[in-house]
Short mmCIF file of C-alpha atoms and ligand atoms in Angstrom, two decimals:
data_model
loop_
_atom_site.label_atom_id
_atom_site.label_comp_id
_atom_site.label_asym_id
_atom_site.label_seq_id
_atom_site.Cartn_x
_atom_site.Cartn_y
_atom_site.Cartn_z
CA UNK A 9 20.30 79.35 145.58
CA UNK A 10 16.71 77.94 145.01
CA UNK A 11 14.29 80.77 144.01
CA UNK A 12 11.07 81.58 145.27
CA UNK A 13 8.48 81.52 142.29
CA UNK A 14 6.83 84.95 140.68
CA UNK A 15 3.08 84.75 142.70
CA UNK A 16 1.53 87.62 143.18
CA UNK A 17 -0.59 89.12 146.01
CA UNK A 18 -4.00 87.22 143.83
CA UNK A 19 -2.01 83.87 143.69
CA UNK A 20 -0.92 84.39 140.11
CA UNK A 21 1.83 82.24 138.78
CA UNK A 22 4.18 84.41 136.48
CA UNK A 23 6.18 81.79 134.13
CA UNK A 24 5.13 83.66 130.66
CA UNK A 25 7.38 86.64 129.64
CA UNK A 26 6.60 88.64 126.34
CA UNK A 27 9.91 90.43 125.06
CA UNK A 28 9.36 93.37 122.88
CA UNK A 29 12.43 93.56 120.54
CA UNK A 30 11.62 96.93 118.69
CA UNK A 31 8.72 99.48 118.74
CA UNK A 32 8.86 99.75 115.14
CA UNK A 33 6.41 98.87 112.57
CA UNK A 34 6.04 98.61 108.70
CA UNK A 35 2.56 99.36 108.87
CA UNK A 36 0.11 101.70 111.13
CA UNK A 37 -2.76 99.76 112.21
CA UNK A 38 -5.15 102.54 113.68
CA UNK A 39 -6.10 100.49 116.88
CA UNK A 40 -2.36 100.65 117.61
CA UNK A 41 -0.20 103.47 115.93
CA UNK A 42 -0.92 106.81 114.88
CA UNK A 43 -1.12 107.32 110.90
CA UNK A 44 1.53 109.68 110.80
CA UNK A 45 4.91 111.46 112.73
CA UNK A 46 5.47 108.08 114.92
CA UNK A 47 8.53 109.14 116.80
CA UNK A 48 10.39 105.89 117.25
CA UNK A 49 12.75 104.78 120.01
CA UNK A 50 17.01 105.30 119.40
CA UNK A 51 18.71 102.21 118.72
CA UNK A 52 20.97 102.65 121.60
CA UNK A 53 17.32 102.81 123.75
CA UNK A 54 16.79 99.31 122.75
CA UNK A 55 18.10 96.35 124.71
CA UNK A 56 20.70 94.18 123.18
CA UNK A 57 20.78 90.98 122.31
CA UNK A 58 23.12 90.52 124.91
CA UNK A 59 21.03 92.23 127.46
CA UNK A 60 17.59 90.24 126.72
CA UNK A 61 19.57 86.89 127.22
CA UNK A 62 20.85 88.02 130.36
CA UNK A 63 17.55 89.03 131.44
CA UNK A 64 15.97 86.01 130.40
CA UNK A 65 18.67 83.58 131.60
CA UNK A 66 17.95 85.84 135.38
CA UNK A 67 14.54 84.72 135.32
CA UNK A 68 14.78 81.14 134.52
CA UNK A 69 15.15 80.66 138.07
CA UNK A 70 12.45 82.89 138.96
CA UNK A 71 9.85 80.59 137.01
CA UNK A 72 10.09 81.71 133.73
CA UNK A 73 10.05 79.46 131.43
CA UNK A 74 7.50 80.73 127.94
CA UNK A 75 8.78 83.80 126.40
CA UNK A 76 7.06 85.47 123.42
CA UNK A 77 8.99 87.81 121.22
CA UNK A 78 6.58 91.00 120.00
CA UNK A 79 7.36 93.92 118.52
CA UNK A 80 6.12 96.92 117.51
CA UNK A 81 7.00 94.39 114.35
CA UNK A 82 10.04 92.24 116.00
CA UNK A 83 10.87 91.32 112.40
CA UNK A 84 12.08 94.75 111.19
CA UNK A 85 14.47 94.31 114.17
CA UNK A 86 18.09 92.91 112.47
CA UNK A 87 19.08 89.21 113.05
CA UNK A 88 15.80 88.02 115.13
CA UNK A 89 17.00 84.44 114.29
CA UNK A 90 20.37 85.03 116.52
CA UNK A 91 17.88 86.69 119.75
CA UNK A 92 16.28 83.32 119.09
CA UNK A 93 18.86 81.26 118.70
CA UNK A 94 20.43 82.14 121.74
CA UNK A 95 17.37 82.60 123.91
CA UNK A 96 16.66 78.57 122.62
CA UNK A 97 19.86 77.33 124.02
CA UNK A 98 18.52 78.76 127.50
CA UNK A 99 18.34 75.91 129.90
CA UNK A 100 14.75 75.97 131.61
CA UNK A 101 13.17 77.85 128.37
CA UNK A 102 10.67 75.36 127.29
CA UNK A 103 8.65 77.47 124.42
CA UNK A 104 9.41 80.40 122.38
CA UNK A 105 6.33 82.11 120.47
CA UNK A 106 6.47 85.18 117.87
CA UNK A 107 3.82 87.46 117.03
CA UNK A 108 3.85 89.15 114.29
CA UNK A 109 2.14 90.88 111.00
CA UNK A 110 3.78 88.04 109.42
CA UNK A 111 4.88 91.18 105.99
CA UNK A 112 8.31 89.76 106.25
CA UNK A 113 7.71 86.53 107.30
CA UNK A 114 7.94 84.72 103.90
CA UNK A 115 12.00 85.77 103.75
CA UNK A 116 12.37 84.96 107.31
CA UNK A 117 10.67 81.85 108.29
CA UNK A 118 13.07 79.42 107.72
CA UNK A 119 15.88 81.04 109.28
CA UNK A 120 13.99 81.51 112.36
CA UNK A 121 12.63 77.91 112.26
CA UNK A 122 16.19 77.21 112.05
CA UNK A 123 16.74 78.68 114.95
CA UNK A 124 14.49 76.99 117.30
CA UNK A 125 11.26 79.15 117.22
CA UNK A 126 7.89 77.05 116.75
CA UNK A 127 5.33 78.43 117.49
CA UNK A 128 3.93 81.70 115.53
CA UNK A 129 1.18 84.02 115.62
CA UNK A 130 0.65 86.30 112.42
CA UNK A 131 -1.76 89.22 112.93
CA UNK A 132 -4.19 89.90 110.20
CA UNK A 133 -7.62 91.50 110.60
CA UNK A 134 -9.32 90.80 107.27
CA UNK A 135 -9.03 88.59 104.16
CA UNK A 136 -10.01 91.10 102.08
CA UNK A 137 -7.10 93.23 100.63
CA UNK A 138 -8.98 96.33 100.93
CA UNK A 139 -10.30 95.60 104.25
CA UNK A 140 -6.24 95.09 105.16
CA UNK A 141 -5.46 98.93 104.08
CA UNK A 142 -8.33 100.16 106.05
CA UNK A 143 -7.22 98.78 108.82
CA UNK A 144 -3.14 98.91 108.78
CA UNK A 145 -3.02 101.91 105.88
CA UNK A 146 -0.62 100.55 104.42
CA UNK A 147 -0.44 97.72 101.27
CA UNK A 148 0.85 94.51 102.19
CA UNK A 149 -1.97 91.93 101.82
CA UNK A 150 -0.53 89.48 99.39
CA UNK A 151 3.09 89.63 101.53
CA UNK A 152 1.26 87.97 104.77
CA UNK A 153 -0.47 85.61 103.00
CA UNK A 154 2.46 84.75 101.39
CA UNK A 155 4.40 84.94 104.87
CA UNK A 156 1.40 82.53 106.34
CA UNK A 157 2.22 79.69 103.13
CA UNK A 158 5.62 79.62 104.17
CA UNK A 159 5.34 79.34 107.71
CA UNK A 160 3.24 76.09 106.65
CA UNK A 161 5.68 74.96 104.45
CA UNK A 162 8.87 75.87 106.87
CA UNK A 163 6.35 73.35 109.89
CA UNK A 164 5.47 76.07 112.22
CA UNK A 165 3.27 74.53 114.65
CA UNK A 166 0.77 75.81 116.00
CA UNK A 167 0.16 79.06 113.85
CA UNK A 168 -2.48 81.06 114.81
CA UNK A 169 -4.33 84.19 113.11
CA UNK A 170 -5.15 87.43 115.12
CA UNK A 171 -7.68 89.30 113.78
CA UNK A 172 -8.89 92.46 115.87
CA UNK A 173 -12.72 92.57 115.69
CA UNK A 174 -14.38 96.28 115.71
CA UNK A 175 -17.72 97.32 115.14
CA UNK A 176 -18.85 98.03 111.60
CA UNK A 177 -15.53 97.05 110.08
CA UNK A 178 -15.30 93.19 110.04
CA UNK A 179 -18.51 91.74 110.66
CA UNK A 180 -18.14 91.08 106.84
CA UNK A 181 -15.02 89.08 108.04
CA UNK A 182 -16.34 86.52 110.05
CA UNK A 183 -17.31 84.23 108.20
CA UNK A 184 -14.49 84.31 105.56
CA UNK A 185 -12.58 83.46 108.23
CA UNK A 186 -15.29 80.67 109.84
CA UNK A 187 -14.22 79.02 106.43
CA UNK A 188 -10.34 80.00 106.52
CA UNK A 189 -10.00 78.02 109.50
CA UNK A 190 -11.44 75.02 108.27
CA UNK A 191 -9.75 75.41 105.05
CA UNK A 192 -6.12 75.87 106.54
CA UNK A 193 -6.18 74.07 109.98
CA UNK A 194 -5.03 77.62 111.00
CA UNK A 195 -6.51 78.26 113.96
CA UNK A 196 -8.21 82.00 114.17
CA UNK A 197 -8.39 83.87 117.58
CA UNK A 198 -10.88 87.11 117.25
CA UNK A 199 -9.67 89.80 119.15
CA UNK A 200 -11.94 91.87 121.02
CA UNK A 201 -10.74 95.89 120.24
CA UNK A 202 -9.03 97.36 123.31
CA UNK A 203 -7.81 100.56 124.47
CA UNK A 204 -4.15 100.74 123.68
CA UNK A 205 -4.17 102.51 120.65
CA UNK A 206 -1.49 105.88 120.38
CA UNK A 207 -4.78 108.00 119.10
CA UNK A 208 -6.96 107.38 122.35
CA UNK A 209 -9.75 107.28 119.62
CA UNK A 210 -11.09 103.90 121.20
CA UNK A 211 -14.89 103.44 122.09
CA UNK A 212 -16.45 101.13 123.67
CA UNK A 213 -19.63 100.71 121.05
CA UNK A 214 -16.50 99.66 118.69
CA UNK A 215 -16.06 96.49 120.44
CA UNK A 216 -17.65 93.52 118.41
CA UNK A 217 -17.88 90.97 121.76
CA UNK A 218 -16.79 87.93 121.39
CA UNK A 219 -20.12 86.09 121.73
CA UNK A 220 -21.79 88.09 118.42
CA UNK A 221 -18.53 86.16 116.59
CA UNK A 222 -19.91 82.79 118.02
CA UNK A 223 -23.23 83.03 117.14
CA UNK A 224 -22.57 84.18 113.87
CA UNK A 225 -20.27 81.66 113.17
CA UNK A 226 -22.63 78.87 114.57
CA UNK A 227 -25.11 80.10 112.38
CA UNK A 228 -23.71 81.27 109.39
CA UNK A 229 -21.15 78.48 109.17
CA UNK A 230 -21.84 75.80 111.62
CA UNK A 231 -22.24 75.43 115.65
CA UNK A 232 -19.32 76.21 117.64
CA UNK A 233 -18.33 73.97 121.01
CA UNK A 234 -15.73 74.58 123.57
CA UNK A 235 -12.66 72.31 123.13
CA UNK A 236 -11.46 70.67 126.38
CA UNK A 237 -7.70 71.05 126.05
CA UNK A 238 -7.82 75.02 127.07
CA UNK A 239 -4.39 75.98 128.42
CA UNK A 240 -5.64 77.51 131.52
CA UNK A 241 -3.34 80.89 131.78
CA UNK A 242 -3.91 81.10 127.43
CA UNK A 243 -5.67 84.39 126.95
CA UNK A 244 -7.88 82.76 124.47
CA UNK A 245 -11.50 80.56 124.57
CA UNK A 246 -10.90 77.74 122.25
CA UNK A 247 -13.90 76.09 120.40
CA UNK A 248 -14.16 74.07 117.38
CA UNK A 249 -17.01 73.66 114.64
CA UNK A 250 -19.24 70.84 115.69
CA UNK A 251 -17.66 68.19 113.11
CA UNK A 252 -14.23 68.93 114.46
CA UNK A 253 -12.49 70.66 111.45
CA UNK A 254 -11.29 74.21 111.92
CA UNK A 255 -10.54 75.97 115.54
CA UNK A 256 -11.92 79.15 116.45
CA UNK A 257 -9.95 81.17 119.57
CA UNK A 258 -11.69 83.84 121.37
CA UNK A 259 -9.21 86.94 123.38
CA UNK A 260 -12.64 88.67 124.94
CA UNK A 261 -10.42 91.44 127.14
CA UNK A 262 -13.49 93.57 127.00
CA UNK A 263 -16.52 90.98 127.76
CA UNK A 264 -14.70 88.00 129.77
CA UNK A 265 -11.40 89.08 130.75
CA UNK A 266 -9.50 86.32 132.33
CA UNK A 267 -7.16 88.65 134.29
CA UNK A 268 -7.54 86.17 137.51
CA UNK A 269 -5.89 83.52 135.06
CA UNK A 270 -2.77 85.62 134.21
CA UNK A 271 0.82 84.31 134.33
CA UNK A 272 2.42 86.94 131.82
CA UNK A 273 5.29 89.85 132.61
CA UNK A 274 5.95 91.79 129.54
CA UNK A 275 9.49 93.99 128.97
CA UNK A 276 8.75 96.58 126.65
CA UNK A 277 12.22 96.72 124.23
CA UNK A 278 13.35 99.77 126.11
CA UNK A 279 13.93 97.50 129.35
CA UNK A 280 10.95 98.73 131.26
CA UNK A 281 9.28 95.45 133.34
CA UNK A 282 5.24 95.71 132.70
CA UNK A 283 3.22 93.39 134.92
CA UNK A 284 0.26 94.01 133.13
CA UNK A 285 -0.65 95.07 129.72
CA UNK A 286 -2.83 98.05 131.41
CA UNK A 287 -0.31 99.12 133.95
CA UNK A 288 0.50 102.33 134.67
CA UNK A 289 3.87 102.03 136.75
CA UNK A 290 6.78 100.70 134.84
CA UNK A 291 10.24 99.46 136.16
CA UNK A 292 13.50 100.23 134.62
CA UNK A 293 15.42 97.34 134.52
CA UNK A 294 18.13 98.59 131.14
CA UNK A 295 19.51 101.25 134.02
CA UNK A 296 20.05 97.79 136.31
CA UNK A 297 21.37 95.83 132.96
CA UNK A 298 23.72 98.71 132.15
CA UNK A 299 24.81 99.56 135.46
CA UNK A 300 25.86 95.47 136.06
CA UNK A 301 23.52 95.34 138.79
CA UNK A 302 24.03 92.12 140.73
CA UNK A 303 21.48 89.63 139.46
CA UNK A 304 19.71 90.42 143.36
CA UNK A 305 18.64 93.58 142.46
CA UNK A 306 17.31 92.89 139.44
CA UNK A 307 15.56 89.69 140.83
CA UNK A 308 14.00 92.15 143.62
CA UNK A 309 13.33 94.64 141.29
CA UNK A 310 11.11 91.88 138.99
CA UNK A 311 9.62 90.27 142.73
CA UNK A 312 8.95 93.77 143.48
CA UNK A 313 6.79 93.97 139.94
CA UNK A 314 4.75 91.11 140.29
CA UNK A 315 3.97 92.17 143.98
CA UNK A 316 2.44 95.62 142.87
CA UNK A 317 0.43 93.54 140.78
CA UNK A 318 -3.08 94.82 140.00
CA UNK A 319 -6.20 92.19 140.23
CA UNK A 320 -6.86 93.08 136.47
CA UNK A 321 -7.35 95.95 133.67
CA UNK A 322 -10.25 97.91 135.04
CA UNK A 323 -11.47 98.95 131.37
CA UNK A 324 -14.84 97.78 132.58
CA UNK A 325 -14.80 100.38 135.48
CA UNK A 326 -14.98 103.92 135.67
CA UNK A 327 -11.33 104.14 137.44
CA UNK A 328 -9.86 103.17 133.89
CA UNK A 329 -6.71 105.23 132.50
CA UNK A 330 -5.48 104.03 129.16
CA UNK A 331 -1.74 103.44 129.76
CA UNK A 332 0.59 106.27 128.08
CA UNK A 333 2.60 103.64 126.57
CA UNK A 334 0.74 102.80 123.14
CA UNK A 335 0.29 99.23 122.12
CA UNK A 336 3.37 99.53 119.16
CA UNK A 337 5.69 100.60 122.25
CA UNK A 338 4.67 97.27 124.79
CA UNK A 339 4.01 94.49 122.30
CA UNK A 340 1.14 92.20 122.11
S1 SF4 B 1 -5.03 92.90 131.32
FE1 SF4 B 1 -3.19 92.64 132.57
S2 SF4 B 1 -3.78 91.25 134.21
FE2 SF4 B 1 -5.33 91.13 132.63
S3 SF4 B 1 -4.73 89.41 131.38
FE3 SF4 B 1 -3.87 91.24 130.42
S4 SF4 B 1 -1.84 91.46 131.27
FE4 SF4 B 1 -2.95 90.02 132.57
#
């Protein structure tokens, strides 16, 4: 029976699904996790392997057809290569994406190139190793760099860097990595700092905007200049330096958001559908999984998701609630 596609009530096109395999993490960034006492979710909470592929092969005919795997750190979660593996052979799947700190990524990349996975995004805030502990307080500096090398050698393509931006923390990063990019052909998407982190500490004179980044850059390195082939529903600007060698990405949630653009569901890796980062209403599609639903309910159940849609986050408004689900327990 042909399927209706996932629009919602702003003319949104859903065919981007994040997956959240596991809310746990080897280390406690402090714009995402609390330091201390994280009380994880029960492996039985988490969906199986089994369940995600049945979820994703439901959706396939809903539009879906870009899924992202996210954590917490999906890597800490057993076997990723298998979830891969079989989410690959998914007819109508046409690109799988990881994000991740990239700490274990050096022992895992070829296995998980192996299994069909191409395009990665490794999250790192700073280049300098102290800079790294402030930030995630924990070590692990030399382990993503090393995870980064072998995602070049294994032929990732595209990787990208994420590096959060805040106020008086990396300023003194910009430019190192203005020159990484051109160095590595690594493309590096600054991340403006947003409200999702488990301590509710964030403020808004911590966000480093976007456009400080460019003209810093432009100055400091060399000018910066939109590139033309922007993915339209891609959370990120794209530029490039003016003489074409290194790309420079751009996530400005805070100063452009580009909600009206959005095509992404996320399912956090309890089974709870999220149509927005920022939403507050969640729906529990593990009880449908586990309860062999016929695939109608659940496909009413996701319909009904994109429906209640908002028009974007409203962190720019004074209506805004941070969500009660922290950023470790959705996924990026
Ligand atoms: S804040 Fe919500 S609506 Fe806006 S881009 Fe992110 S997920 Fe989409």
């Amino acid at each position: 029976m042909m399927q209706l596609p996932l629009i919602d009530t702003f003319g949104r096109l859903h065919n981007n699904l994040r997956i959240s395999v596991t809310d746990r993490c080897n280390i406690r960034c402090f714009y995402c996790m609390p330091a201390e006492d994280v009380v994880f979710m029960d492996r039985q909470d988490l969906l199986t392997f089994e369940e995600i592929e049945r979820f994703v092969r439901l959706v396939v005919p809903l539009g879906i057809t870009e899924l992202r795997l996210t954590g917490g750190e999906p890597l800490v979660r057993r076997d990723l290569d298998k979830l891969v593996q079989m989410l690959a052979a998914i007819p109508g799947i046409t690109d799988i994406g990881l994000t991740t700190n990239g700490l274990l990524l050096a022992d895992q990349a070829e296995a998980l190139h192996a299994a069909g996975l191409r395009r990665i995004n490794i999250s790192l805030d700073a280049l300098d190793p102290v800079k790294f502990k402030q930030f995630t307080r924990r070590e692990g500096y030399e382990q993503v760099r090393a995870g980064i090398a072998a995602a070049q050698r294994v032929g990732f393509d595209p990787i990208k860097i994420n590096a959060v931006s805040v106020r008086g923390m990396t300023e003194d990063e910009i430019v190192p990595f203005g020159h990484f990019a051109r160095e590595t052909g690594i493309e590096v998407r600054f991340i403006e700092y947003m409200p999702l982190d488990a301590d509710n500490a964030w403020e808004r004179n911590k966000v480093l905007y976007a456009q400080e980044i460019i003209d810093r850059l432009s100055a400091d390195v060399m000018p910066l200049e939109p590139v033309g082939d922007q993915d339209p529903h891609a959370p990120a600007s794209d530029f490039a330096f003016a003489d074409g060698v290194g790309r420079i990405g751009f996530i400005s949630s805070i100063s452009q958001p580009f909600c009206m653009s959005c095509n992404r569901l996320r399912i956090t890796a309890d089974g709870k559908l999220r149509n927005c980062l920022f939403s507050m209403e969640e729906t529990d599609l593990r009880t449908l999984l586990r309860s062999d639903a016929p695939d109608e309910q659940l496909w009413t159940a996701v319909r009904a998701s994109v429906a209640a849609k908002k028009e974007g986050h409203e962190i720019n408004t004074a209506r805004f609630v941070q969500p009660l689900r922290p950023m470790y327990s959705i996924g990026g």
